[in-house]
mmCIF file of N, CA and C and ligand atoms in Angstrom:
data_model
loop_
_atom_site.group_PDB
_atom_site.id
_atom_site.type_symbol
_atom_site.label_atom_id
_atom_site.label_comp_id
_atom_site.label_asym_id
_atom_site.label_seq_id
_atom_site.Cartn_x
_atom_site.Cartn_y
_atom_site.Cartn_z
ATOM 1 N N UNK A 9 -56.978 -49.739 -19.453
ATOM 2 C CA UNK A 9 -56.574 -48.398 -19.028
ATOM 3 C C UNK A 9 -55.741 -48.508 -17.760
ATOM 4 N N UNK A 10 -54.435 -47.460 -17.612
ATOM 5 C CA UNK A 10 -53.637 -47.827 -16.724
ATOM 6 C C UNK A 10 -54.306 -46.784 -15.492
ATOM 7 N N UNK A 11 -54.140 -46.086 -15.397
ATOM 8 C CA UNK A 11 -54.623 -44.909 -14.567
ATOM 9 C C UNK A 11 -55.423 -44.077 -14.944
ATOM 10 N N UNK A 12 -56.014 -42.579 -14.235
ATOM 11 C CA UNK A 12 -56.319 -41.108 -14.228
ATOM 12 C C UNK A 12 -54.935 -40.457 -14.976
ATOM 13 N N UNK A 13 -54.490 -39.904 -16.522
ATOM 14 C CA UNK A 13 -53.806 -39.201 -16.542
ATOM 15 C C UNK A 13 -53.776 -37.808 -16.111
ATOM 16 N N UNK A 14 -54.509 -37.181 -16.115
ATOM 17 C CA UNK A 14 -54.874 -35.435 -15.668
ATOM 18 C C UNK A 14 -56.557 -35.431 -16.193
ATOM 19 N N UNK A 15 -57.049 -34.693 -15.159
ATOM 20 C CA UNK A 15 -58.295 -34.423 -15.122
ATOM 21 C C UNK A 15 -57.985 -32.973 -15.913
ATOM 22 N N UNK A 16 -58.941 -32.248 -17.060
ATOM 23 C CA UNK A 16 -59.588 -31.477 -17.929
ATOM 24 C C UNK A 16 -60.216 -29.986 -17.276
ATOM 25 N N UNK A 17 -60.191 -29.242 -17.213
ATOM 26 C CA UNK A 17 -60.764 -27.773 -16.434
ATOM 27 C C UNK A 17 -61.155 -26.994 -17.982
ATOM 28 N N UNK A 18 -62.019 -26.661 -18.224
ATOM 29 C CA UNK A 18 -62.278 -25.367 -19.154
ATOM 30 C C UNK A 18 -62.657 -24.323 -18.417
ATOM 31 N N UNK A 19 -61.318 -22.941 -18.818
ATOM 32 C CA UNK A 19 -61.508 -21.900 -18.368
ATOM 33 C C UNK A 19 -62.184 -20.650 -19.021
ATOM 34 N N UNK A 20 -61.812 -19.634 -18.737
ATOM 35 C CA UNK A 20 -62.657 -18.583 -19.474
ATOM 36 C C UNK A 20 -61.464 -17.845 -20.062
ATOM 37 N N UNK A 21 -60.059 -17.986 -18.833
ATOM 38 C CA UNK A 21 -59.182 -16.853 -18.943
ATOM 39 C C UNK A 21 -58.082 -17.653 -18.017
ATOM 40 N N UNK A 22 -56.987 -17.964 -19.311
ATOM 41 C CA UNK A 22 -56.385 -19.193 -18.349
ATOM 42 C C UNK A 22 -55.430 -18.431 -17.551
ATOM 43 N N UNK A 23 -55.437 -17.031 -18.034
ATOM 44 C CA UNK A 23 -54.418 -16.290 -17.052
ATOM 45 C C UNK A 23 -54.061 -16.294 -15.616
ATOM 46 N N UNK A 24 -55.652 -15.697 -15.684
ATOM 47 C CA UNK A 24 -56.390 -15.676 -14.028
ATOM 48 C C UNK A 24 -56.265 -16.986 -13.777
ATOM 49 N N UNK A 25 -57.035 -17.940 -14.171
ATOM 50 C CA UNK A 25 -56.372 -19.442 -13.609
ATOM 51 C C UNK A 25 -55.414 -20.195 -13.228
ATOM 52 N N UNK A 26 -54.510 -19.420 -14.281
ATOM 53 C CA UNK A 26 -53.154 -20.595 -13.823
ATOM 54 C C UNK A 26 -52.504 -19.642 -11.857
ATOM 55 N N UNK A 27 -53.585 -18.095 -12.101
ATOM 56 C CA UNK A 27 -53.263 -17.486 -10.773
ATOM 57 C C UNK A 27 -53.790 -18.273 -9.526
ATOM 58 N N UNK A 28 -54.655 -18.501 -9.930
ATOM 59 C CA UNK A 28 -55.814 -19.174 -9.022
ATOM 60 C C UNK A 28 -55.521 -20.751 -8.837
ATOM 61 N N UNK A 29 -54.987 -21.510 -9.689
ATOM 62 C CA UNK A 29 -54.993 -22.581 -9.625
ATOM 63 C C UNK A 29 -53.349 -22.782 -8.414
ATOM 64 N N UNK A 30 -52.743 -22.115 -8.973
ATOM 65 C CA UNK A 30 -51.185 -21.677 -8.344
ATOM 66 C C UNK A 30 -51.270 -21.603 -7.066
ATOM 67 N N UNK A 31 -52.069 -20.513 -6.707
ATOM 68 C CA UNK A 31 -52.503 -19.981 -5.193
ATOM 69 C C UNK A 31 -53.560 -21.250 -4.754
ATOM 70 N N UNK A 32 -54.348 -22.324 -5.477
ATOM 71 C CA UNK A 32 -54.691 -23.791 -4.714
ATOM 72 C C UNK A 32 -53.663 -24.831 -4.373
ATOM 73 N N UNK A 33 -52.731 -24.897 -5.231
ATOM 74 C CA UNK A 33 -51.351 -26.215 -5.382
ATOM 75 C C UNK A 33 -50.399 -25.546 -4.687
ATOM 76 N N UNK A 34 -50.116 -24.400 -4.288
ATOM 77 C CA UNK A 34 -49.055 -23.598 -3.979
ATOM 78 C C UNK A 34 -47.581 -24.102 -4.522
ATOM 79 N N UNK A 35 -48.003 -23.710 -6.122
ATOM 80 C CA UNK A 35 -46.835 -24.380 -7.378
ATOM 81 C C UNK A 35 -47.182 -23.659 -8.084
ATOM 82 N N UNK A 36 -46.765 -23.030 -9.162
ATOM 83 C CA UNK A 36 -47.198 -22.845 -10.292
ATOM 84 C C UNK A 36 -47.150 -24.344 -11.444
ATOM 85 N N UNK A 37 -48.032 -23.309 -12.579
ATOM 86 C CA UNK A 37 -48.316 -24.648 -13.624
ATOM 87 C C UNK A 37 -46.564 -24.811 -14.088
ATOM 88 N N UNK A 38 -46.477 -25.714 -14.699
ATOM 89 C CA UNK A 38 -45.141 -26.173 -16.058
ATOM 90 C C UNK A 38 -44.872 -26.268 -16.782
ATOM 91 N N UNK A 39 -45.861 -25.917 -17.446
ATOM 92 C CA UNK A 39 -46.207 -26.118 -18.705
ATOM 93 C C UNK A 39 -47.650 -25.314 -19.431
ATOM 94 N N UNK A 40 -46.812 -24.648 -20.563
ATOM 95 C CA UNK A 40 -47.913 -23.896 -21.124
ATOM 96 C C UNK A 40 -47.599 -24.348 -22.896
ATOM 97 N N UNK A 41 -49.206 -24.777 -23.244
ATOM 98 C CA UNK A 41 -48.955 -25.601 -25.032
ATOM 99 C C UNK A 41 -50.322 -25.118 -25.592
ATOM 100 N N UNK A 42 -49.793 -24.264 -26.525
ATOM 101 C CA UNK A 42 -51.083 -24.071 -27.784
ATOM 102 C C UNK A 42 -51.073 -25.450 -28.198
ATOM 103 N N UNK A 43 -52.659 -25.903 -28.467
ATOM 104 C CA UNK A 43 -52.773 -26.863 -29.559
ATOM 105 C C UNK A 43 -53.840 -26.051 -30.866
ATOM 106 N N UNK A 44 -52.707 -25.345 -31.829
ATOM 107 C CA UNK A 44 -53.199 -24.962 -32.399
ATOM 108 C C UNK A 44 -54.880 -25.971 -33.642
ATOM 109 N N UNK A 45 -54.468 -26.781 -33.563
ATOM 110 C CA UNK A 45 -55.415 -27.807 -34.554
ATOM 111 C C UNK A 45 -57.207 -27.663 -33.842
ATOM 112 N N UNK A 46 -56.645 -28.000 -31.971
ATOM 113 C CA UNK A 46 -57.899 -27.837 -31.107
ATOM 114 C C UNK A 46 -58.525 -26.506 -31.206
ATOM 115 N N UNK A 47 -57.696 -25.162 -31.566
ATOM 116 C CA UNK A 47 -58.125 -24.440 -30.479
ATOM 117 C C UNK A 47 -58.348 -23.933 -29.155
ATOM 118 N N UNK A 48 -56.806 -24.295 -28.651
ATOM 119 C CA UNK A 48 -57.113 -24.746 -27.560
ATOM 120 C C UNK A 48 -55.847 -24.174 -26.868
ATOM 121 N N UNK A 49 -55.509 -23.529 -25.734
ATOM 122 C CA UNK A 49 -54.133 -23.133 -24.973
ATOM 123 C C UNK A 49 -54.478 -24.057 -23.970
ATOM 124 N N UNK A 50 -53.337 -24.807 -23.561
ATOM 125 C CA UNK A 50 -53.354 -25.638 -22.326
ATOM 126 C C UNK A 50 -52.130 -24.806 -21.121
ATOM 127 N N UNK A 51 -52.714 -25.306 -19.861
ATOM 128 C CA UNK A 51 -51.395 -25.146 -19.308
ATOM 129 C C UNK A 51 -51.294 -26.364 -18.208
ATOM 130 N N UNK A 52 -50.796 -27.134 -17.464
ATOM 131 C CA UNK A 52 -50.764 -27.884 -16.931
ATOM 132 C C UNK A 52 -49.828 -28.155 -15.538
ATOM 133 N N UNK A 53 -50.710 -28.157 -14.313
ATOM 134 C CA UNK A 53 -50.494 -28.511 -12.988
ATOM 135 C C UNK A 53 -49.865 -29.674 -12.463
ATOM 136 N N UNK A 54 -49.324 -29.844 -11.395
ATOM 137 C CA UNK A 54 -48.788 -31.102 -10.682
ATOM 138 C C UNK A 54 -49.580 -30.658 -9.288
ATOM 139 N N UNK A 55 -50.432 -31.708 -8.263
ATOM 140 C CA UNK A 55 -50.634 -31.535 -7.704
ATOM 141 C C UNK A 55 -50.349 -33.424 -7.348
ATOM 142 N N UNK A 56 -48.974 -33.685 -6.464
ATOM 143 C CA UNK A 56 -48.664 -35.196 -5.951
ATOM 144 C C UNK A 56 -48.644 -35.892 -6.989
ATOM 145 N N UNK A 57 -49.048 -37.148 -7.175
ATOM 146 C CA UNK A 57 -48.816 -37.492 -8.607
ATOM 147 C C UNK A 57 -49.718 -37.243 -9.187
ATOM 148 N N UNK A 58 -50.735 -36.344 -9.596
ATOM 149 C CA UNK A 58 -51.568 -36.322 -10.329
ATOM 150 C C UNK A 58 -51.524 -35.045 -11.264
ATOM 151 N N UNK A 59 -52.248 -34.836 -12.364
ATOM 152 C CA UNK A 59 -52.327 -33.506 -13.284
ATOM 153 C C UNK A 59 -53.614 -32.760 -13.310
ATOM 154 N N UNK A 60 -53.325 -31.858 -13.520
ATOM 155 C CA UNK A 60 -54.805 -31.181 -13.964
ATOM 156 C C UNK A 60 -54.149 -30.392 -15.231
ATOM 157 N N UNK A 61 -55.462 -30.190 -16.265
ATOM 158 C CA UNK A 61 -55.257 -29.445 -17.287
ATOM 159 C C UNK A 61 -55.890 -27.902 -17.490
ATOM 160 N N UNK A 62 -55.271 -27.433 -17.331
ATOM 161 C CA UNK A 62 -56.442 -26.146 -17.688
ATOM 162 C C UNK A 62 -56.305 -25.690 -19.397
ATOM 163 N N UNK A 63 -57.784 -25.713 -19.700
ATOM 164 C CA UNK A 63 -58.199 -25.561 -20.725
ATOM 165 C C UNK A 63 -58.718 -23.808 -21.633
ATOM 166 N N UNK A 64 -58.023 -23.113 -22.401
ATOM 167 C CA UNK A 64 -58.811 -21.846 -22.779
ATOM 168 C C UNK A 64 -58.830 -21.811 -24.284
ATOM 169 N N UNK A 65 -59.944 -21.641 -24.875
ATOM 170 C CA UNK A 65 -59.920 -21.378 -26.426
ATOM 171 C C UNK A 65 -59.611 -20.263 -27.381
ATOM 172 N N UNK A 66 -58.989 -20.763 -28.196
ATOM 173 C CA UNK A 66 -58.517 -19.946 -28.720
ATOM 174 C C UNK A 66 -59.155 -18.919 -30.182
ATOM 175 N N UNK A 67 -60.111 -19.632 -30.386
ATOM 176 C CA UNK A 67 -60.978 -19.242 -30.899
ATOM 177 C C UNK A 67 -62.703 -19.870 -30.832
ATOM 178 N N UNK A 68 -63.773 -18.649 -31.478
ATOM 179 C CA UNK A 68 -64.929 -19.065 -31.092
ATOM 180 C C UNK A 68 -65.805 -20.261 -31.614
ATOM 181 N N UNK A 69 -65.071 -20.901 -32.223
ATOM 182 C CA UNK A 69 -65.097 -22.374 -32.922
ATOM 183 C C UNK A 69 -64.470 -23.338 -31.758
ATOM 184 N N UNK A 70 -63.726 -23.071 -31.370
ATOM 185 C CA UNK A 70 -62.883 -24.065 -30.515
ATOM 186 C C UNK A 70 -63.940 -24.510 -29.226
ATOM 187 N N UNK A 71 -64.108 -26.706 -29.623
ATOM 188 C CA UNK A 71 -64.863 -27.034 -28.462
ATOM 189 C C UNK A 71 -65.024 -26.663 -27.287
ATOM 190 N N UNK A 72 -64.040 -25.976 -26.943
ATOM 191 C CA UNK A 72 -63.623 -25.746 -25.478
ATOM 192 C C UNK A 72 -64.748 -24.383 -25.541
ATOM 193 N N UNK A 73 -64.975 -23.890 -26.535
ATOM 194 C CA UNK A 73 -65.767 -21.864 -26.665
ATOM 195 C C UNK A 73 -66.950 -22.686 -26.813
ATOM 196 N N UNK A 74 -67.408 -23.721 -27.180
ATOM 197 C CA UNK A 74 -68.525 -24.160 -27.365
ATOM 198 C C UNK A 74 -69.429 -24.546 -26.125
ATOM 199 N N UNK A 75 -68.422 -25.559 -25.142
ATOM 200 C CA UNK A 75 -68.308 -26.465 -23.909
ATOM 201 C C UNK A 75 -68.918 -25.027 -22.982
ATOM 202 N N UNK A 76 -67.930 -24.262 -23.059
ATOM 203 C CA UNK A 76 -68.195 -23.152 -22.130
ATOM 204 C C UNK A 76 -69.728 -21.969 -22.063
ATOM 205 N N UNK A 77 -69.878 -21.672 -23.686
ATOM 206 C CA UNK A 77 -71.205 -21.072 -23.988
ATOM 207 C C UNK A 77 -72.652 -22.318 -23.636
ATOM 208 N N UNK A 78 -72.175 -23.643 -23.114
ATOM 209 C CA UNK A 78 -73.304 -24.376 -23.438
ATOM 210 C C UNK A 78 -73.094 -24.751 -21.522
ATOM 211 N N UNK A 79 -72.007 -24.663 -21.183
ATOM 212 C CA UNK A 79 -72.430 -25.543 -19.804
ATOM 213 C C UNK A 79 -71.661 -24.848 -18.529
ATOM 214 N N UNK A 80 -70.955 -23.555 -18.953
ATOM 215 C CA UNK A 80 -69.844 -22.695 -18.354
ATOM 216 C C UNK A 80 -68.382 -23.252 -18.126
ATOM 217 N N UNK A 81 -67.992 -22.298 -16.968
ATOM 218 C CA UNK A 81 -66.552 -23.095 -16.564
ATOM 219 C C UNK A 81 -67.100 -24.262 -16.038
ATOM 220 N N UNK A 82 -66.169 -25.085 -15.662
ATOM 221 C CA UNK A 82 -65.585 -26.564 -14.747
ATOM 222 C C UNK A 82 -64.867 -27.897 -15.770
ATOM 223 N N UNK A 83 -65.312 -28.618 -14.974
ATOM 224 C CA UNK A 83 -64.328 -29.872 -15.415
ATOM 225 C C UNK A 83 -65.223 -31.009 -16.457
ATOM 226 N N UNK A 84 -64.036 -30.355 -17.516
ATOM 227 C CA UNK A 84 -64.593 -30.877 -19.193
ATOM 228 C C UNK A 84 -64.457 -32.358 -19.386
ATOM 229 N N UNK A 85 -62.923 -32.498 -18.940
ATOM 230 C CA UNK A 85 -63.344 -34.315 -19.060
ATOM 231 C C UNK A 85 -61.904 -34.896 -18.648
ATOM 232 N N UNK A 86 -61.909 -36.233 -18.281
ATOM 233 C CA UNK A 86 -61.422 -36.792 -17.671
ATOM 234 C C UNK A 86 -60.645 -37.944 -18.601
ATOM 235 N N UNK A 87 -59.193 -37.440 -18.456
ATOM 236 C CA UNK A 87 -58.360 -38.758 -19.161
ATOM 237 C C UNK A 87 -57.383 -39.615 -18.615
ATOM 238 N N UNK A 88 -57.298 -40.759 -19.185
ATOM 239 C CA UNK A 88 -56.704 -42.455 -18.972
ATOM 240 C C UNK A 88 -55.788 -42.459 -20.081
ATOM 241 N N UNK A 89 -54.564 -42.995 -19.006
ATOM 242 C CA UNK A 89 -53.581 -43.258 -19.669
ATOM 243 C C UNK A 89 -53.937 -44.765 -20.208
ATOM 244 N N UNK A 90 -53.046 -45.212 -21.339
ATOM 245 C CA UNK A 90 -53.072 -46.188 -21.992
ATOM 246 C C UNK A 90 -51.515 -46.771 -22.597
ATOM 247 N N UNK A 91 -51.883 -47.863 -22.548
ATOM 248 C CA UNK A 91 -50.266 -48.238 -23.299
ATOM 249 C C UNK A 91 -50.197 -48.373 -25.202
ATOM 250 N N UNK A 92 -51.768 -48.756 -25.345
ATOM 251 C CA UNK A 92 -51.709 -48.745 -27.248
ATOM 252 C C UNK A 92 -53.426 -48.333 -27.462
ATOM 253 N N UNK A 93 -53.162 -47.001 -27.695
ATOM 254 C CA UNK A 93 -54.248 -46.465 -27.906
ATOM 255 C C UNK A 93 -54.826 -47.099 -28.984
ATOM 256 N N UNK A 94 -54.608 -47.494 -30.326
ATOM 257 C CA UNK A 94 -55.297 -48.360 -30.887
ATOM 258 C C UNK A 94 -55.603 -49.604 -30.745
ATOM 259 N N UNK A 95 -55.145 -50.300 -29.855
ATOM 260 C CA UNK A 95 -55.954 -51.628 -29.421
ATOM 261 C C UNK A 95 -57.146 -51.200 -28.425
ATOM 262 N N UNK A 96 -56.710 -50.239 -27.572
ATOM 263 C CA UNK A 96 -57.542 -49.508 -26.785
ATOM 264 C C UNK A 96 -59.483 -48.902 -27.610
ATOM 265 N N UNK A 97 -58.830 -48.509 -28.715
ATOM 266 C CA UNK A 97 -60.181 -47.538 -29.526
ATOM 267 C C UNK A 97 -60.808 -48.999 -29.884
ATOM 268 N N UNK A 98 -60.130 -49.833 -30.390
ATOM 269 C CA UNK A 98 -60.890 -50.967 -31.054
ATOM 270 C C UNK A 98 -61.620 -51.745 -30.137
ATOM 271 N N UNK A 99 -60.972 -52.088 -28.719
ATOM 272 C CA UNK A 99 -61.816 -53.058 -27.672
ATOM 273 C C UNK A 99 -63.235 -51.962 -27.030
ATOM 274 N N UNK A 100 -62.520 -50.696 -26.880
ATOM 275 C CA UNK A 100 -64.034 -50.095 -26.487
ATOM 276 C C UNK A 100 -64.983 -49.479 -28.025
ATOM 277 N N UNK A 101 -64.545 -49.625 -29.129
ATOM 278 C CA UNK A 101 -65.723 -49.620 -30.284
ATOM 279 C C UNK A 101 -66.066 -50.785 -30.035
ATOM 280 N N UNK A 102 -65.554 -52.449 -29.880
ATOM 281 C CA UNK A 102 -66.409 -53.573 -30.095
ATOM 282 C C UNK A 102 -67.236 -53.673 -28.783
ATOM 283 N N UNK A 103 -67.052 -52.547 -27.143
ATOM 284 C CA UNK A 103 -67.753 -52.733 -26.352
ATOM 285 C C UNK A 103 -68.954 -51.930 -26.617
ATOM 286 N N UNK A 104 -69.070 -51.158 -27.462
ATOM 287 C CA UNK A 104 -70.566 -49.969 -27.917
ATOM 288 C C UNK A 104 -70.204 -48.779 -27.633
ATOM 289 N N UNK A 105 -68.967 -48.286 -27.007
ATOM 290 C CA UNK A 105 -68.866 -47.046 -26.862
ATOM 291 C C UNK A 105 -68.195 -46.576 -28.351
ATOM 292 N N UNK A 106 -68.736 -44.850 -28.344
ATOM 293 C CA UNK A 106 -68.554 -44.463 -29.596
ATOM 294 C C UNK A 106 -67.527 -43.937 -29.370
ATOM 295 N N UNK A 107 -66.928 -43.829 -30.251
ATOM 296 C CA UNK A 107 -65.183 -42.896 -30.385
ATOM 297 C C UNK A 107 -64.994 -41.891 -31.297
ATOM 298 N N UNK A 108 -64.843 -40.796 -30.514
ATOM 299 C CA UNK A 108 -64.929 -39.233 -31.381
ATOM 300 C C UNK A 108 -64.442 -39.303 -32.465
ATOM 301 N N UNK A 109 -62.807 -39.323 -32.212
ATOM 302 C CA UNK A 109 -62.182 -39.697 -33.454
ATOM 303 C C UNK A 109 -61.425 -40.967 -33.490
ATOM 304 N N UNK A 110 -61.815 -41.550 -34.430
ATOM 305 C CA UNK A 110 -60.643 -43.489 -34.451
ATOM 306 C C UNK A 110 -59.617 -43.185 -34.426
ATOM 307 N N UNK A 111 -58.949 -42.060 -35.214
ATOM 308 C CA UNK A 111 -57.701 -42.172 -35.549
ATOM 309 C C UNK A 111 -57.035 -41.197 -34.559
ATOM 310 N N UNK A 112 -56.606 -41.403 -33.340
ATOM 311 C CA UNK A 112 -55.929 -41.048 -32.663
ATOM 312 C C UNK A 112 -54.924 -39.227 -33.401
ATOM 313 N N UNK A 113 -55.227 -38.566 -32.946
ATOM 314 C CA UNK A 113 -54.244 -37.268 -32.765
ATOM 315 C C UNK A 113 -53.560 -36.451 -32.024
ATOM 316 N N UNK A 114 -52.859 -35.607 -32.305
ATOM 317 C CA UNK A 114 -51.600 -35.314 -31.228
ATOM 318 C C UNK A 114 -52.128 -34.113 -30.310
ATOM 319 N N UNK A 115 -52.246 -34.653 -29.222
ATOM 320 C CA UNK A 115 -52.728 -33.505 -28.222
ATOM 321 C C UNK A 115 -51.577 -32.826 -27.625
ATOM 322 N N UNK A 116 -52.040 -31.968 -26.709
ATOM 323 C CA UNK A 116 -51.021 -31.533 -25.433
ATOM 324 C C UNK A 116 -50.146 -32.330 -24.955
ATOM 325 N N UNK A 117 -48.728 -32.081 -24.283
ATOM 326 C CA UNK A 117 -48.302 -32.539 -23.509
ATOM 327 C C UNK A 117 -47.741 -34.254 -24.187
ATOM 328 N N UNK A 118 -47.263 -34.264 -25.235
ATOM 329 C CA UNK A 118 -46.757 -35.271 -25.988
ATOM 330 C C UNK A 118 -47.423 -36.787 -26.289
ATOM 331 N N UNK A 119 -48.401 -36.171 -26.300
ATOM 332 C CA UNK A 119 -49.488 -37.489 -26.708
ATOM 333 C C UNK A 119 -50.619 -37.861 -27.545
ATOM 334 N N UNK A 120 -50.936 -39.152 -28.052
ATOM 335 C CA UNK A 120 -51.484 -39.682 -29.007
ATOM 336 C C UNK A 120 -53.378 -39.442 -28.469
ATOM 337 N N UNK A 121 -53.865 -38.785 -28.750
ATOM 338 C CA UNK A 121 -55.184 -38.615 -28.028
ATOM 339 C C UNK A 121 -56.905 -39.266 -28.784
ATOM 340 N N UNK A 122 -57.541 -39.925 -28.048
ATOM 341 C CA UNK A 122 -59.141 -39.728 -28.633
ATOM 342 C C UNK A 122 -59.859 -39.819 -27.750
ATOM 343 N N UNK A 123 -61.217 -39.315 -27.958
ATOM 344 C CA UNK A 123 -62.134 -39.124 -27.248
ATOM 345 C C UNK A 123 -63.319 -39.803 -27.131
ATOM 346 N N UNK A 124 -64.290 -40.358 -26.228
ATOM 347 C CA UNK A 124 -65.289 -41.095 -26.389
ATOM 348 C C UNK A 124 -66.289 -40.295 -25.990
ATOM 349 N N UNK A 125 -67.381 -39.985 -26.799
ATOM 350 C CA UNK A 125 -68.469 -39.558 -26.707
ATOM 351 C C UNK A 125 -69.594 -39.966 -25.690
ATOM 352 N N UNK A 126 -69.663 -38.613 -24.982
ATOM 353 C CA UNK A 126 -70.253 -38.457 -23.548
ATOM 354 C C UNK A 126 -71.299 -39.510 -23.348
ATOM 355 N N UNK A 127 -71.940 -39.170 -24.280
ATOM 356 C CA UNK A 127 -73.314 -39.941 -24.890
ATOM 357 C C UNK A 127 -73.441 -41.584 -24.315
ATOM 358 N N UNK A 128 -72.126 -41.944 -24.467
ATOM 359 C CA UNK A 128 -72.150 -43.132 -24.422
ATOM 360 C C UNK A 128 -71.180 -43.653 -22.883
ATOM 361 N N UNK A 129 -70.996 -42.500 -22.530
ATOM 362 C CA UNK A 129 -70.075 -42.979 -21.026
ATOM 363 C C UNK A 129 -70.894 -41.883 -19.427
ATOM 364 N N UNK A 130 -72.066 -41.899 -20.254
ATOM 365 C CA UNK A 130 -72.968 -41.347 -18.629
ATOM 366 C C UNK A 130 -72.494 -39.972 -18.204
ATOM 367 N N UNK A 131 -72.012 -39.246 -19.638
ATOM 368 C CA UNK A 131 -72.181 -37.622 -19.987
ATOM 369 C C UNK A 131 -71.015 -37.185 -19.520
ATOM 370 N N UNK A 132 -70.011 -38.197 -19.216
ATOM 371 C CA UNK A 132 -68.602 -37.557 -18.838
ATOM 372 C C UNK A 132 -67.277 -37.631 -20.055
ATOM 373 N N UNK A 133 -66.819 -36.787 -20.706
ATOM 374 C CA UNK A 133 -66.380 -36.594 -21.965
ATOM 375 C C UNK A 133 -65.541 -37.621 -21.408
ATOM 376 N N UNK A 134 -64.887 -38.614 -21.956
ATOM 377 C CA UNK A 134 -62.974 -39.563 -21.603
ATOM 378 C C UNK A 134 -62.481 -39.114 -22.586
ATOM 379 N N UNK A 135 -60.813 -38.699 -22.358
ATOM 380 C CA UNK A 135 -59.930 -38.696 -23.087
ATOM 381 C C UNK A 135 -58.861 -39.757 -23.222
ATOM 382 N N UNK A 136 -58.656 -40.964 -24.164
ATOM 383 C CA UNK A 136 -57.833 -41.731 -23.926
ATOM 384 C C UNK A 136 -55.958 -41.250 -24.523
ATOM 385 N N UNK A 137 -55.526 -41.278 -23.723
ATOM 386 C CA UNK A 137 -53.984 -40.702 -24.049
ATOM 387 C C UNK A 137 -53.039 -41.814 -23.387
ATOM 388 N N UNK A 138 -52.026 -41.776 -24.944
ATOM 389 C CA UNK A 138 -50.906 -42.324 -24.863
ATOM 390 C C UNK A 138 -49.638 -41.625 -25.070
ATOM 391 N N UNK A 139 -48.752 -41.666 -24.295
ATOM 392 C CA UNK A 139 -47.482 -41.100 -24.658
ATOM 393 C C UNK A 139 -46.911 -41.153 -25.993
ATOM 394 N N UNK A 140 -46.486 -40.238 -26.753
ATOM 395 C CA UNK A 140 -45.640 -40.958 -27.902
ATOM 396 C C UNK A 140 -43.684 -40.749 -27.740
ATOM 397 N N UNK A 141 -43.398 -41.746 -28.248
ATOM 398 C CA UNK A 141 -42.027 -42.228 -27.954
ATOM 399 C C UNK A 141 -41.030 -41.232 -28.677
HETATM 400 ZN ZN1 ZN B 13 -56.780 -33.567 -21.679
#
């Protein structure tokens, strides 16, 4: 893993947030992306080199409506950039961590995404993301 790509926020109401988050960075976000497949509206911060994501669902199925009815707002999970997400899924399945989904899918913000189950990384969701070309 190369870095922290953007740390994860689940909101309630990304409206008010991207107000609130704006009035913390004194920036607005840059980016605003339905991922329709997730359920999921993103919008996304620059704060120096780093990202934050803010997270709102789009429907009451969507993990993010789930995350929120089970543990409220805050910070859902934390992702690492990578250079080959599938060599990546395979060295941490042969280390015991479980992997949400093997087969990598297209998240927010132009990238190849999977997730490792909390369960197995001391209850902090990882998102592993790779750029796609
Ligand atoms: Zn993310």
């Amino acid at each position: 893993m190369k870095k922290i790509e953007h740390i994860g926020i689940a909101v309630k109401d990304i409206e008010a947030s991207n107000s609130l988050f704006a009035s913390l960075f004194g920036e607005a976000h840059y980016k605003i992306e339905e991922v329709v497949s997730e359920g999921v509206k993103t919008s996304f911060f620059r704060c120096g080199p780093n990202k934050i994501e803010l997270l709102e669902a789009t429907k009451p199925d969507s993990p993010i409506a789930k995350y929120i009815e089970k543990k409220g707002e805050g910070i859902h999970h934390i992702a690492f950039a990578v250079d080959d997400i599938y060599a990546e899924i395979n060295r941490l399945k042969s280390e015991g961590f479980t992997v949400l989904n093997e087969t990598p899918k297209k998240g927010a913000d132009n990238k190849l995404i999977a997730f490792l189950h909390p369960k197995t990384t001391n209850g902090v969701l990882i998102e592993l993301c790779q750029d796609i070309e």
